[in-house]
Amino acid sequence: MKRLGVCLCLSLGLFTWVVPETPRSIGWLAPLCARAEAPADGALLESAVYLLRQSMTVDRRGTHNVLLKAIRHMRDPAARPLFRVLAESEHPGLKIHGILGLAELSDPPQVDLARIATIEDPALQSMILTAALDDGLLDLDHAEQMLAWGDLPAEVKLLLAVRLLEAGRFDDVEMLRQAMDEAKKLGGSALAALLLTQLGDSAGPAYLNETLDTSEATDRDAVRAMLLQTSLRHGFDRIGEWALKLAQHEDNDPYLRLLALRTAMRFGQPGATELWLKRYQDSDSAADRVRLALTALRVTPWVDSTCFDVLAQSDDPLLEAIGTAGSAIVDGSDTAAEALARLTAIGQPSVNEWVLAYAREHAPASQLGGILVPMIVAYRDAPPRAKAVRLDEAVEAVQVLYERSPETAAEVLPTILSDPETPTLLAQAVLLGLVRTGSPKAVSVIDGLEQIATLSHPDAEALVTLLLARSGRAMTDRQLETLSLQARGGGRLEDSLRVQAAWYY
């Protein structure tokens, strides 16, 4: 799922297109090379410089974002010179990576408020602050401090107010009323109205019902969707009545109605479950019934089993499995993991995406193995058309499993890797999932498995060397050569991993 902050910034009108600039020199790389314990291989250094130049060259494909995220992901203090250069860039995208990269390397990790104060563009301030809040690089005390800045743009204040109100540390009704009246964009006024609604001020619902809903602006529905998504993410439960009204209005866009119904159900709005039941029973479209089932599934931790009891009686295998799994979760049953495994075996991508999110955010740690291991090994028996999707799901399932329960990962993943029936590509997916955790300790999962045939494949060996390099363990000459080969582009690692290989080498 994309950051909600992007949605907010779009609705507030904060994004502008910037023509890519010519990157600065990367002469800062010289001190890093000078510190190397052995002379750098010429071809390797040339490759590393090329990749770093790419990371600082903005293109429409977003290659620079991928490479810079990969460098930031390593959390290597040696990258500070790069991030300092980026933080001074005139290009917003590069500046964001530079400021966040420096923040991630500070002790404690914290964005530099003084640097943010010098930024004149409110759009850029908003994007940096949203990302900093998302990544835990700006605590609430500093957010309150910033909110008191007299020259802070109103749009930025609204974004800070969202987080502070979620934490119960904001109640400035007058600021919100002023922002609602003076905002230049419909999204700004609407967001202020949402916050007023959550604070119990009547001006908020009045704006939503009498101004926003009757607006003829082309972005009206996008703004309304943004408000619903913001409420879902931050727990703004007083939006339920307005959300139910949107869900009931047959002239509204179908996507908006489903999102509104999901919001009303999430916050227990009276009549929301009844509306879901009516829509489900009145529908003769299989696609619409699946969408309604997914709507119920996405609010599983917060609803009763009424909807799922109905779904469990369906003749459709997918709907029945959703109903069974949803009921098991709501009831706190020990069978929930088994029910979710049966559900993911069907292979519906949207359902499996939700299951991964549920495992990441809500599932009890004791159930993670039962939920995620079947998703990891599902690639083995998947039909050819589904193998690529199953492989992607396996990578994410491994990452979630290790990040939430390293002990379980250390118990089950070696068994998968050492199984002679495990396909080479699946073994590589497991390794990639471990690499994506960013943990220096993830390499311990494969201790003692280096001689397994599937790990001797060149692509698997490349991922193993990345895990070893990140851990700081001593590496053999062969492993160093493999790392060097990948950095030079002699393997098949994607550029984000290739730049890490070059950096570690």
Short mmCIF file of C-alpha atoms in Angstrom, two decimals:
data_model
loop_
_atom_site.label_atom_id
_atom_site.label_comp_id
_atom_site.label_asym_id
_atom_site.label_seq_id
_atom_site.Cartn_x
_atom_site.Cartn_y
_atom_site.Cartn_z
CA MET A 1 0.00 0.00 0.00
CA LYS A 2 1.31 3.47 -0.85
CA ARG A 3 1.94 5.93 1.91
CA LEU A 4 -1.21 7.70 2.97
CA GLY A 5 0.89 10.84 3.20
CA VAL A 6 1.09 10.88 -0.59
CA CYS A 7 -2.72 10.80 -0.70
CA LEU A 8 -2.93 13.67 1.78
CA CYS A 9 -0.36 15.75 -0.07
CA LEU A 10 -2.16 15.21 -3.37
CA SER A 11 -5.47 16.30 -1.86
CA LEU A 12 -3.86 19.34 -0.30
CA GLY A 13 -2.41 20.25 -3.69
CA LEU A 14 1.17 19.96 -2.48
CA PHE A 15 2.81 18.11 -5.38
CA THR A 16 4.42 19.90 -8.32
CA TRP A 17 6.39 18.41 -11.19
CA VAL A 18 10.04 19.35 -11.17
CA VAL A 19 12.23 18.96 -14.21
CA PRO A 20 15.16 16.66 -13.35
CA GLU A 21 18.36 18.51 -12.58
CA THR A 22 21.92 17.58 -13.43
CA PRO A 23 23.38 15.74 -10.44
CA ARG A 24 26.23 17.20 -8.46
CA SER A 25 29.69 15.72 -8.56
CA ILE A 26 30.14 12.72 -6.30
CA GLY A 27 33.64 13.64 -5.28
CA TRP A 28 32.61 12.75 -1.75
CA LEU A 29 33.20 9.13 -2.82
CA ALA A 30 36.98 9.65 -2.82
CA PRO A 31 37.41 9.57 0.99
CA LEU A 32 35.46 6.32 1.13
CA CYS A 33 37.75 4.73 -1.45
CA ALA A 34 40.81 6.07 0.37
CA ARG A 35 39.68 4.32 3.55
CA ALA A 36 39.46 0.93 1.82
CA GLU A 37 41.70 -1.71 3.35
CA ALA A 38 42.83 -2.88 -0.11
CA PRO A 39 43.08 -1.09 -3.45
CA ALA A 40 39.72 -0.98 -5.17
CA ASP A 41 39.31 -2.99 -8.35
CA GLY A 42 39.11 -0.52 -11.23
CA ALA A 43 36.10 -2.09 -12.89
CA LEU A 44 34.33 -2.39 -9.55
CA LEU A 45 35.00 1.22 -8.63
CA GLU A 46 33.78 2.34 -12.03
CA SER A 47 30.62 0.26 -11.57
CA ALA A 48 30.05 1.63 -8.07
CA VAL A 49 30.46 5.20 -9.27
CA TYR A 50 28.05 4.53 -12.13
CA LEU A 51 25.42 3.18 -9.73
CA LEU A 52 25.87 6.10 -7.35
CA ARG A 53 25.57 8.54 -10.24
CA GLN A 54 22.33 6.80 -11.19
CA SER A 55 21.07 7.18 -7.63
CA MET A 56 21.61 10.94 -7.90
CA THR A 57 20.14 11.31 -11.38
CA VAL A 58 16.39 11.87 -11.39
CA ASP A 59 14.47 10.06 -14.10
CA ARG A 60 10.80 9.43 -14.76
CA ARG A 61 11.15 5.72 -14.02
CA GLY A 62 12.12 6.45 -10.41
CA THR A 63 15.43 4.57 -10.62
CA HIS A 64 17.02 7.10 -8.26
CA ASN A 65 14.38 6.40 -5.62
CA VAL A 66 15.03 2.65 -5.75
CA LEU A 67 18.80 3.06 -5.45
CA LEU A 68 18.67 5.68 -2.70
CA LYS A 69 16.21 3.64 -0.68
CA ALA A 70 18.60 0.70 -0.99
CA ILE A 71 21.48 2.81 0.32
CA ARG A 72 19.36 4.18 3.16
CA HIS A 73 18.20 0.65 3.98
CA MET A 74 21.77 -0.30 4.94
CA ARG A 75 21.90 2.31 7.75
CA ASP A 76 25.64 2.66 7.13
CA PRO A 77 27.26 5.73 8.81
CA ALA A 78 29.73 5.84 5.90
CA ALA A 79 26.85 7.10 3.72
CA ARG A 80 26.63 10.42 5.55
CA PRO A 81 28.68 12.29 2.90
CA LEU A 82 26.24 11.15 0.23
CA PHE A 83 23.22 12.19 2.28
CA ARG A 84 24.75 15.60 3.04
CA VAL A 85 25.14 16.24 -0.69
CA LEU A 86 21.57 15.11 -1.33
CA ALA A 87 20.18 17.22 1.52
CA GLU A 88 21.56 20.32 -0.23
CA SER A 89 20.09 19.37 -3.61
CA GLU A 90 17.60 21.66 -5.27
CA HIS A 91 15.55 18.68 -6.44
CA PRO A 92 12.80 17.76 -3.93
CA GLY A 93 13.11 14.00 -4.40
CA LEU A 94 16.86 13.99 -3.78
CA LYS A 95 16.58 16.41 -0.87
CA ILE A 96 14.00 14.19 0.84
CA HIS A 97 16.31 11.16 0.65
CA GLY A 98 19.22 13.22 1.95
CA ILE A 99 17.37 14.63 4.95
CA LEU A 100 15.77 11.30 5.85
CA GLY A 101 19.05 9.45 5.34
CA LEU A 102 20.82 11.79 7.77
CA ALA A 103 17.94 11.46 10.21
CA GLU A 104 18.14 7.65 10.13
CA LEU A 105 21.86 7.79 10.95
CA SER A 106 21.56 10.26 13.83
CA ASP A 107 21.52 9.14 17.48
CA PRO A 108 18.71 8.91 18.31
CA PRO A 109 17.19 8.73 14.80
CA GLN A 110 15.61 12.16 14.43
CA VAL A 111 14.97 14.55 11.57
CA ASP A 112 16.83 17.86 11.77
CA LEU A 113 14.18 20.50 12.55
CA ALA A 114 16.58 23.36 11.89
CA ARG A 115 17.15 22.07 8.35
CA ILE A 116 13.41 21.69 7.76
CA ALA A 117 12.84 25.24 9.00
CA THR A 118 15.00 26.57 6.16
CA ILE A 119 12.83 24.92 3.49
CA GLU A 120 10.52 27.47 1.92
CA ASP A 121 8.40 25.11 -0.17
CA PRO A 122 5.40 23.88 1.90
CA ALA A 123 4.98 20.88 -0.40
CA LEU A 124 8.52 19.73 0.31
CA GLN A 125 8.14 20.38 4.03
CA SER A 126 4.95 18.32 4.06
CA MET A 127 6.46 15.36 2.23
CA ILE A 128 9.49 15.26 4.52
CA LEU A 129 7.44 15.59 7.69
CA THR A 130 4.94 12.96 6.58
CA ALA A 131 7.72 10.50 5.80
CA ALA A 132 9.51 11.36 9.05
CA LEU A 133 6.35 10.73 11.08
CA ASP A 134 5.69 7.47 9.22
CA ASP A 135 9.23 6.24 9.90
CA GLY A 136 9.40 7.34 13.53
CA LEU A 137 11.92 10.10 12.80
CA LEU A 138 9.83 12.89 14.32
CA ASP A 139 8.37 12.38 17.78
CA LEU A 140 5.19 14.05 19.00
CA ASP A 141 7.03 16.53 21.24
CA HIS A 142 8.86 17.90 18.21
CA ALA A 143 5.64 17.88 16.19
CA GLU A 144 4.02 20.09 18.85
CA GLN A 145 7.08 22.32 18.78
CA MET A 146 6.81 22.72 15.02
CA LEU A 147 3.09 23.43 15.20
CA ALA A 148 3.92 26.49 17.27
CA TRP A 149 6.14 27.94 14.54
CA GLY A 150 4.48 31.14 13.42
CA ASP A 151 5.51 30.92 9.77
CA LEU A 152 4.63 27.26 9.21
CA PRO A 153 2.29 26.93 6.19
CA ALA A 154 -1.29 25.98 7.03
CA GLU A 155 -1.09 22.83 4.91
CA VAL A 156 1.89 21.58 6.95
CA LYS A 157 0.12 22.39 10.21
CA LEU A 158 -2.81 20.24 9.14
CA LEU A 159 -0.58 17.25 8.48
CA LEU A 160 1.00 17.62 11.92
CA ALA A 161 -2.43 18.08 13.51
CA VAL A 162 -3.57 14.73 12.07
CA ARG A 163 -0.82 12.86 13.96
CA LEU A 164 -1.22 14.88 17.15
CA LEU A 165 -4.98 14.44 17.21
CA GLU A 166 -4.54 10.70 16.74
CA ALA A 167 -2.37 10.73 19.87
CA GLY A 168 -4.87 12.87 21.80
CA ARG A 169 -2.51 15.85 21.87
CA PHE A 170 -4.37 18.38 19.75
CA ASP A 171 -7.55 20.39 20.38
CA ASP A 172 -7.03 23.74 18.62
CA VAL A 173 -10.50 24.23 17.14
CA GLU A 174 -9.83 27.82 16.12
CA MET A 175 -6.80 26.86 14.06
CA LEU A 176 -8.83 24.25 12.23
CA ARG A 177 -11.77 26.59 11.60
CA GLN A 178 -9.39 29.16 10.17
CA ALA A 179 -7.70 26.54 7.99
CA MET A 180 -11.08 25.30 6.75
CA ASP A 181 -12.07 28.81 5.69
CA GLU A 182 -8.74 29.91 4.23
CA ALA A 183 -7.33 26.77 2.59
CA LYS A 184 -6.62 27.25 -1.12
CA LYS A 185 -7.47 23.66 -2.03
CA LEU A 186 -10.60 21.64 -1.42
CA GLY A 187 -8.50 18.92 0.21
CA GLY A 188 -7.15 21.33 2.83
CA SER A 189 -10.57 22.58 3.86
CA ALA A 190 -11.97 19.06 3.91
CA LEU A 191 -9.12 17.72 6.07
CA ALA A 192 -9.66 20.55 8.56
CA ALA A 193 -13.37 19.65 8.59
CA LEU A 194 -12.52 16.01 9.30
CA LEU A 195 -10.38 17.00 12.28
CA LEU A 196 -13.11 19.33 13.56
CA THR A 197 -15.57 16.44 13.28
CA GLN A 198 -13.27 14.25 15.35
CA LEU A 199 -13.04 17.01 17.97
CA GLY A 200 -16.82 17.19 18.15
CA ASP A 201 -17.12 20.64 16.62
CA SER A 202 -20.31 21.09 14.58
CA ALA A 203 -18.52 23.11 11.88
CA GLY A 204 -16.84 19.92 10.69
CA PRO A 205 -19.92 17.81 9.79
CA ALA A 206 -21.63 20.91 8.41
CA TYR A 207 -18.79 21.44 5.94
CA LEU A 208 -18.71 17.78 4.91
CA ASN A 209 -22.44 17.59 4.29
CA GLU A 210 -23.24 21.05 2.97
CA THR A 211 -20.07 22.07 1.14
CA LEU A 212 -17.96 19.05 0.23
CA ASP A 213 -20.80 16.71 -0.75
CA THR A 214 -22.46 19.37 -2.90
CA SER A 215 -19.23 20.57 -4.51
CA GLU A 216 -18.88 20.27 -8.28
CA ALA A 217 -15.08 20.23 -8.13
CA THR A 218 -13.49 17.53 -10.28
CA ASP A 219 -11.46 16.24 -7.33
CA ARG A 220 -14.41 15.98 -4.94
CA ASP A 221 -14.51 12.19 -4.89
CA ALA A 222 -10.72 11.93 -4.55
CA VAL A 223 -10.90 14.25 -1.55
CA ARG A 224 -13.75 12.27 0.02
CA ALA A 225 -11.79 9.04 -0.47
CA MET A 226 -8.76 10.68 1.15
CA LEU A 227 -10.84 11.60 4.21
CA LEU A 228 -12.13 8.04 4.55
CA GLN A 229 -8.61 6.58 4.22
CA THR A 230 -7.25 9.09 6.72
CA SER A 231 -9.97 8.14 9.19
CA LEU A 232 -9.27 4.44 8.77
CA ARG A 233 -5.56 4.85 9.29
CA HIS A 234 -5.70 7.20 12.27
CA GLY A 235 -8.82 5.90 14.00
CA PHE A 236 -11.00 8.98 13.53
CA ASP A 237 -14.19 7.21 14.56
CA ARG A 238 -16.57 10.16 14.52
CA ILE A 239 -16.65 10.07 10.72
CA GLY A 240 -18.91 6.98 10.80
CA GLU A 241 -22.23 8.75 10.26
CA TRP A 242 -20.97 10.69 7.25
CA ALA A 243 -19.33 7.56 5.86
CA LEU A 244 -22.58 5.60 6.09
CA LYS A 245 -24.42 8.37 4.25
CA LEU A 246 -21.89 8.15 1.41
CA ALA A 247 -22.27 4.37 1.32
CA GLN A 248 -26.07 4.64 1.10
CA HIS A 249 -26.09 7.13 -1.78
CA GLU A 250 -26.59 5.09 -4.95
CA ASP A 251 -25.32 7.88 -7.22
CA ASN A 252 -21.88 7.83 -5.68
CA ASP A 253 -18.97 6.09 -7.37
CA PRO A 254 -19.01 2.33 -6.55
CA TYR A 255 -15.45 2.40 -5.22
CA LEU A 256 -16.28 5.35 -2.96
CA ARG A 257 -19.41 3.59 -1.67
CA LEU A 258 -17.43 0.45 -0.78
CA LEU A 259 -14.71 2.48 0.94
CA ALA A 260 -17.36 4.42 2.84
CA LEU A 261 -19.13 1.21 3.87
CA ARG A 262 -15.84 -0.24 5.07
CA THR A 263 -15.22 2.92 7.12
CA ALA A 264 -18.70 2.85 8.66
CA MET A 265 -18.28 -0.83 9.55
CA ARG A 266 -14.81 -0.23 10.98
CA PHE A 267 -16.18 2.30 13.45
CA GLY A 268 -19.31 0.36 14.36
CA GLN A 269 -21.76 2.84 12.84
CA PRO A 270 -25.33 1.62 13.49
CA GLY A 271 -26.86 0.40 10.23
CA ALA A 272 -23.53 -0.34 8.51
CA THR A 273 -23.68 -4.12 8.90
CA GLU A 274 -27.32 -4.14 7.85
CA LEU A 275 -26.40 -2.20 4.69
CA TRP A 276 -23.64 -4.71 3.95
CA LEU A 277 -26.09 -7.62 4.33
CA LYS A 278 -28.65 -5.95 2.08
CA ARG A 279 -26.07 -5.22 -0.62
CA TYR A 280 -24.77 -8.78 -0.46
CA GLN A 281 -28.21 -10.43 -0.58
CA ASP A 282 -29.48 -8.12 -3.35
CA SER A 283 -26.45 -8.64 -5.59
CA ASP A 284 -26.56 -11.15 -8.42
CA SER A 285 -23.01 -10.30 -9.51
CA ALA A 286 -20.25 -12.67 -8.43
CA ALA A 287 -17.69 -9.88 -8.73
CA ASP A 288 -19.73 -7.55 -6.50
CA ARG A 289 -20.11 -10.27 -3.88
CA VAL A 290 -16.36 -10.81 -3.83
CA ARG A 291 -15.82 -7.07 -3.38
CA LEU A 292 -18.26 -7.03 -0.48
CA ALA A 293 -16.56 -10.04 1.05
CA LEU A 294 -13.21 -8.26 0.80
CA THR A 295 -14.77 -5.18 2.40
CA ALA A 296 -15.80 -7.26 5.41
CA LEU A 297 -12.46 -9.05 5.52
CA ARG A 298 -10.53 -5.78 5.71
CA VAL A 299 -12.31 -4.79 8.93
CA THR A 300 -12.10 -8.27 10.47
CA PRO A 301 -10.42 -7.27 13.73
CA TRP A 302 -13.17 -4.74 14.49
CA VAL A 303 -16.50 -6.36 13.49
CA ASP A 304 -18.64 -9.20 14.77
CA SER A 305 -19.19 -12.43 12.85
CA THR A 306 -22.56 -11.50 11.31
CA CYS A 307 -21.22 -10.96 7.79
CA PHE A 308 -18.87 -13.93 7.95
CA ASP A 309 -21.61 -16.28 9.07
CA VAL A 310 -23.47 -15.40 5.87
CA LEU A 311 -20.35 -15.82 3.72
CA ALA A 312 -19.55 -19.19 5.29
CA GLN A 313 -22.83 -20.55 3.92
CA SER A 314 -21.91 -19.68 0.32
CA ASP A 315 -21.43 -22.32 -2.37
CA ASP A 316 -18.57 -20.26 -3.78
CA PRO A 317 -15.27 -21.68 -2.41
CA LEU A 318 -13.65 -18.25 -2.07
CA LEU A 319 -16.59 -16.65 -0.26
CA GLU A 320 -16.99 -19.68 2.01
CA ALA A 321 -13.28 -19.60 2.88
CA ILE A 322 -13.42 -15.86 3.62
CA GLY A 323 -16.42 -16.45 5.87
CA THR A 324 -14.75 -19.31 7.73
CA ALA A 325 -11.49 -17.42 8.22
CA GLY A 326 -13.22 -14.20 9.25
CA SER A 327 -15.38 -16.00 11.82
CA ALA A 328 -12.34 -17.79 13.26
CA ILE A 329 -10.46 -14.49 13.67
CA VAL A 330 -13.42 -12.67 15.23
CA ASP A 331 -14.07 -15.56 17.64
CA GLY A 332 -10.39 -15.81 18.58
CA SER A 333 -10.40 -19.45 17.54
CA ASP A 334 -7.27 -21.60 17.48
CA THR A 335 -8.33 -22.64 13.98
CA ALA A 336 -7.74 -19.14 12.55
CA ALA A 337 -4.27 -19.96 11.16
CA GLU A 338 -5.55 -23.11 9.49
CA ALA A 339 -8.53 -21.23 8.04
CA LEU A 340 -6.28 -18.49 6.68
CA ALA A 341 -3.94 -21.05 5.14
CA ARG A 342 -6.90 -22.65 3.38
CA LEU A 343 -8.00 -19.21 2.20
CA THR A 344 -4.61 -18.24 0.77
CA ALA A 345 -4.35 -21.59 -1.03
CA ILE A 346 -7.13 -20.41 -3.34
CA GLY A 347 -4.69 -17.84 -4.72
CA GLN A 348 -6.82 -14.69 -4.95
CA PRO A 349 -4.17 -11.90 -5.01
CA SER A 350 -6.22 -9.25 -3.17
CA VAL A 351 -7.13 -11.71 -0.44
CA ASN A 352 -3.53 -12.85 -0.04
CA GLU A 353 -2.37 -9.24 0.10
CA TRP A 354 -4.78 -8.70 3.00
CA VAL A 355 -3.61 -11.87 4.77
CA LEU A 356 -0.01 -10.63 4.61
CA ALA A 357 -1.10 -7.29 6.07
CA TYR A 358 -3.05 -9.09 8.80
CA ALA A 359 0.01 -11.21 9.63
CA ARG A 360 2.18 -8.10 9.77
CA GLU A 361 -0.13 -6.03 11.96
CA HIS A 362 -2.61 -8.16 13.90
CA ALA A 363 -1.99 -11.91 13.95
CA PRO A 364 -0.81 -13.45 17.24
CA ALA A 365 2.84 -14.45 17.04
CA SER A 366 1.89 -18.04 17.82
CA GLN A 367 -0.10 -18.23 14.56
CA LEU A 368 2.47 -16.70 12.21
CA GLY A 369 4.07 -19.98 11.17
CA GLY A 370 0.70 -21.55 10.40
CA ILE A 371 -0.35 -18.55 8.31
CA LEU A 372 2.86 -17.70 6.47
CA VAL A 373 4.65 -20.99 5.83
CA PRO A 374 1.85 -22.24 3.52
CA MET A 375 2.17 -18.96 1.58
CA ILE A 376 5.92 -19.47 1.25
CA VAL A 377 5.73 -23.03 -0.08
CA ALA A 378 2.61 -22.46 -2.24
CA TYR A 379 4.92 -21.73 -5.19
CA ARG A 380 5.75 -25.43 -5.48
CA ASP A 381 2.32 -26.52 -6.67
CA ALA A 382 1.13 -23.27 -8.24
CA PRO A 383 -0.04 -23.40 -11.87
CA PRO A 384 2.37 -21.75 -14.33
CA ARG A 385 0.28 -18.58 -14.70
CA ALA A 386 0.33 -18.01 -10.92
CA LYS A 387 3.98 -18.82 -10.18
CA ALA A 388 5.29 -15.25 -10.49
CA VAL A 389 2.68 -13.92 -8.05
CA ARG A 390 3.28 -16.81 -5.65
CA LEU A 391 7.01 -16.08 -5.71
CA ASP A 392 6.41 -12.42 -4.80
CA GLU A 393 4.10 -13.52 -1.98
CA ALA A 394 6.75 -15.93 -0.70
CA VAL A 395 9.33 -13.13 -0.51
CA GLU A 396 6.99 -10.90 1.48
CA ALA A 397 5.84 -13.77 3.72
CA VAL A 398 9.47 -14.55 4.64
CA GLN A 399 10.13 -10.89 5.43
CA VAL A 400 7.03 -10.59 7.63
CA LEU A 401 7.80 -13.88 9.39
CA TYR A 402 11.38 -12.90 10.24
CA GLU A 403 10.52 -9.33 11.28
CA ARG A 404 7.69 -10.41 13.58
CA SER A 405 9.11 -13.69 14.88
CA PRO A 406 12.81 -14.34 14.19
CA GLU A 407 12.62 -17.46 16.35
CA THR A 408 9.89 -19.00 14.19
CA ALA A 409 11.76 -18.03 11.03
CA ALA A 410 14.92 -19.68 12.32
CA GLU A 411 12.93 -22.83 13.02
CA VAL A 412 10.98 -23.24 9.77
CA LEU A 413 13.02 -21.58 7.01
CA PRO A 414 16.06 -23.90 7.19
CA THR A 415 13.68 -26.83 6.78
CA ILE A 416 12.32 -25.30 3.58
CA LEU A 417 15.78 -24.49 2.25
CA SER A 418 17.17 -27.95 3.00
CA ASP A 419 14.21 -29.81 1.49
CA PRO A 420 15.36 -31.42 -1.80
CA GLU A 421 11.88 -30.74 -3.20
CA THR A 422 12.32 -26.97 -2.80
CA PRO A 423 12.76 -25.37 -6.25
CA THR A 424 15.79 -23.16 -6.76
CA LEU A 425 13.63 -20.09 -7.38
CA LEU A 426 11.77 -20.63 -4.13
CA ALA A 427 15.04 -20.92 -2.22
CA GLN A 428 16.11 -17.63 -3.78
CA ALA A 429 12.78 -16.06 -2.73
CA VAL A 430 13.44 -17.12 0.86
CA LEU A 431 16.91 -15.56 0.73
CA LEU A 432 15.57 -12.38 -0.84
CA GLY A 433 12.97 -12.08 1.91
CA LEU A 434 15.75 -12.33 4.50
CA VAL A 435 17.81 -9.71 2.64
CA ARG A 436 14.84 -7.33 2.61
CA THR A 437 14.53 -7.44 6.39
CA GLY A 438 17.71 -5.37 6.58
CA SER A 439 18.69 -7.24 9.73
CA PRO A 440 22.41 -8.05 10.24
CA LYS A 441 21.27 -11.12 12.19
CA ALA A 442 19.16 -12.60 9.38
CA VAL A 443 22.16 -14.54 8.08
CA SER A 444 21.93 -16.81 11.15
CA VAL A 445 18.89 -18.47 9.54
CA ILE A 446 21.16 -20.11 6.94
CA ASP A 447 24.01 -21.07 9.26
CA GLY A 448 25.18 -24.54 8.32
CA LEU A 449 23.26 -24.60 5.03
CA GLU A 450 25.96 -23.22 2.73
CA GLN A 451 26.57 -26.59 1.06
CA ILE A 452 22.95 -27.14 0.03
CA ALA A 453 22.70 -27.47 -3.75
CA THR A 454 20.04 -24.82 -4.22
CA LEU A 455 22.19 -22.29 -2.34
CA SER A 456 25.11 -23.02 -4.67
CA HIS A 457 23.20 -21.59 -7.63
CA PRO A 458 24.91 -18.32 -8.68
CA ASP A 459 21.84 -16.17 -7.96
CA ALA A 460 21.30 -17.78 -4.55
CA GLU A 461 25.01 -17.49 -3.76
CA ALA A 462 24.83 -13.76 -4.53
CA LEU A 463 22.02 -13.30 -2.00
CA VAL A 464 23.92 -15.34 0.60
CA THR A 465 26.95 -13.07 0.19
CA LEU A 466 24.74 -10.02 0.72
CA LEU A 467 23.46 -11.49 3.97
CA LEU A 468 27.03 -12.23 5.05
CA ALA A 469 28.30 -8.79 4.07
CA ARG A 470 25.51 -7.08 6.03
CA SER A 471 26.27 -9.20 9.10
CA GLY A 472 29.87 -8.02 9.29
CA ARG A 473 31.18 -11.59 9.42
CA ALA A 474 34.49 -12.53 7.82
CA MET A 475 34.06 -13.64 4.22
CA THR A 476 36.07 -16.08 2.13
CA ASP A 477 37.89 -15.03 -1.02
CA ARG A 478 35.22 -16.76 -3.09
CA GLN A 479 32.46 -14.86 -1.30
CA LEU A 480 34.27 -11.57 -1.79
CA GLU A 481 34.70 -12.36 -5.48
CA THR A 482 30.97 -13.12 -5.73
CA LEU A 483 30.18 -9.80 -4.07
CA SER A 484 32.53 -8.02 -6.46
CA LEU A 485 30.98 -9.78 -9.48
CA GLN A 486 27.49 -8.64 -8.49
CA ALA A 487 28.65 -5.09 -7.93
CA ARG A 488 30.17 -5.04 -11.40
CA GLY A 489 26.88 -6.20 -12.91
CA GLY A 490 28.11 -9.70 -13.67
CA GLY A 491 25.12 -11.33 -11.98
CA ARG A 492 21.38 -10.91 -12.13
CA LEU A 493 20.75 -8.94 -8.95
CA GLU A 494 18.39 -5.99 -9.34
CA ASP A 495 20.07 -2.58 -9.17
CA SER A 496 18.90 -1.90 -5.60
CA LEU A 497 20.81 -4.99 -4.40
CA ARG A 498 23.69 -4.38 -6.77
CA VAL A 499 24.36 -0.98 -5.27
CA GLN A 500 24.37 -2.59 -1.82
CA ALA A 501 26.85 -5.19 -3.03
CA ALA A 502 29.12 -2.44 -4.35
CA TRP A 503 28.83 -0.51 -1.11
CA TYR A 504 29.58 -3.50 1.12
CA TYR A 505 32.52 -4.58 -1.05
#
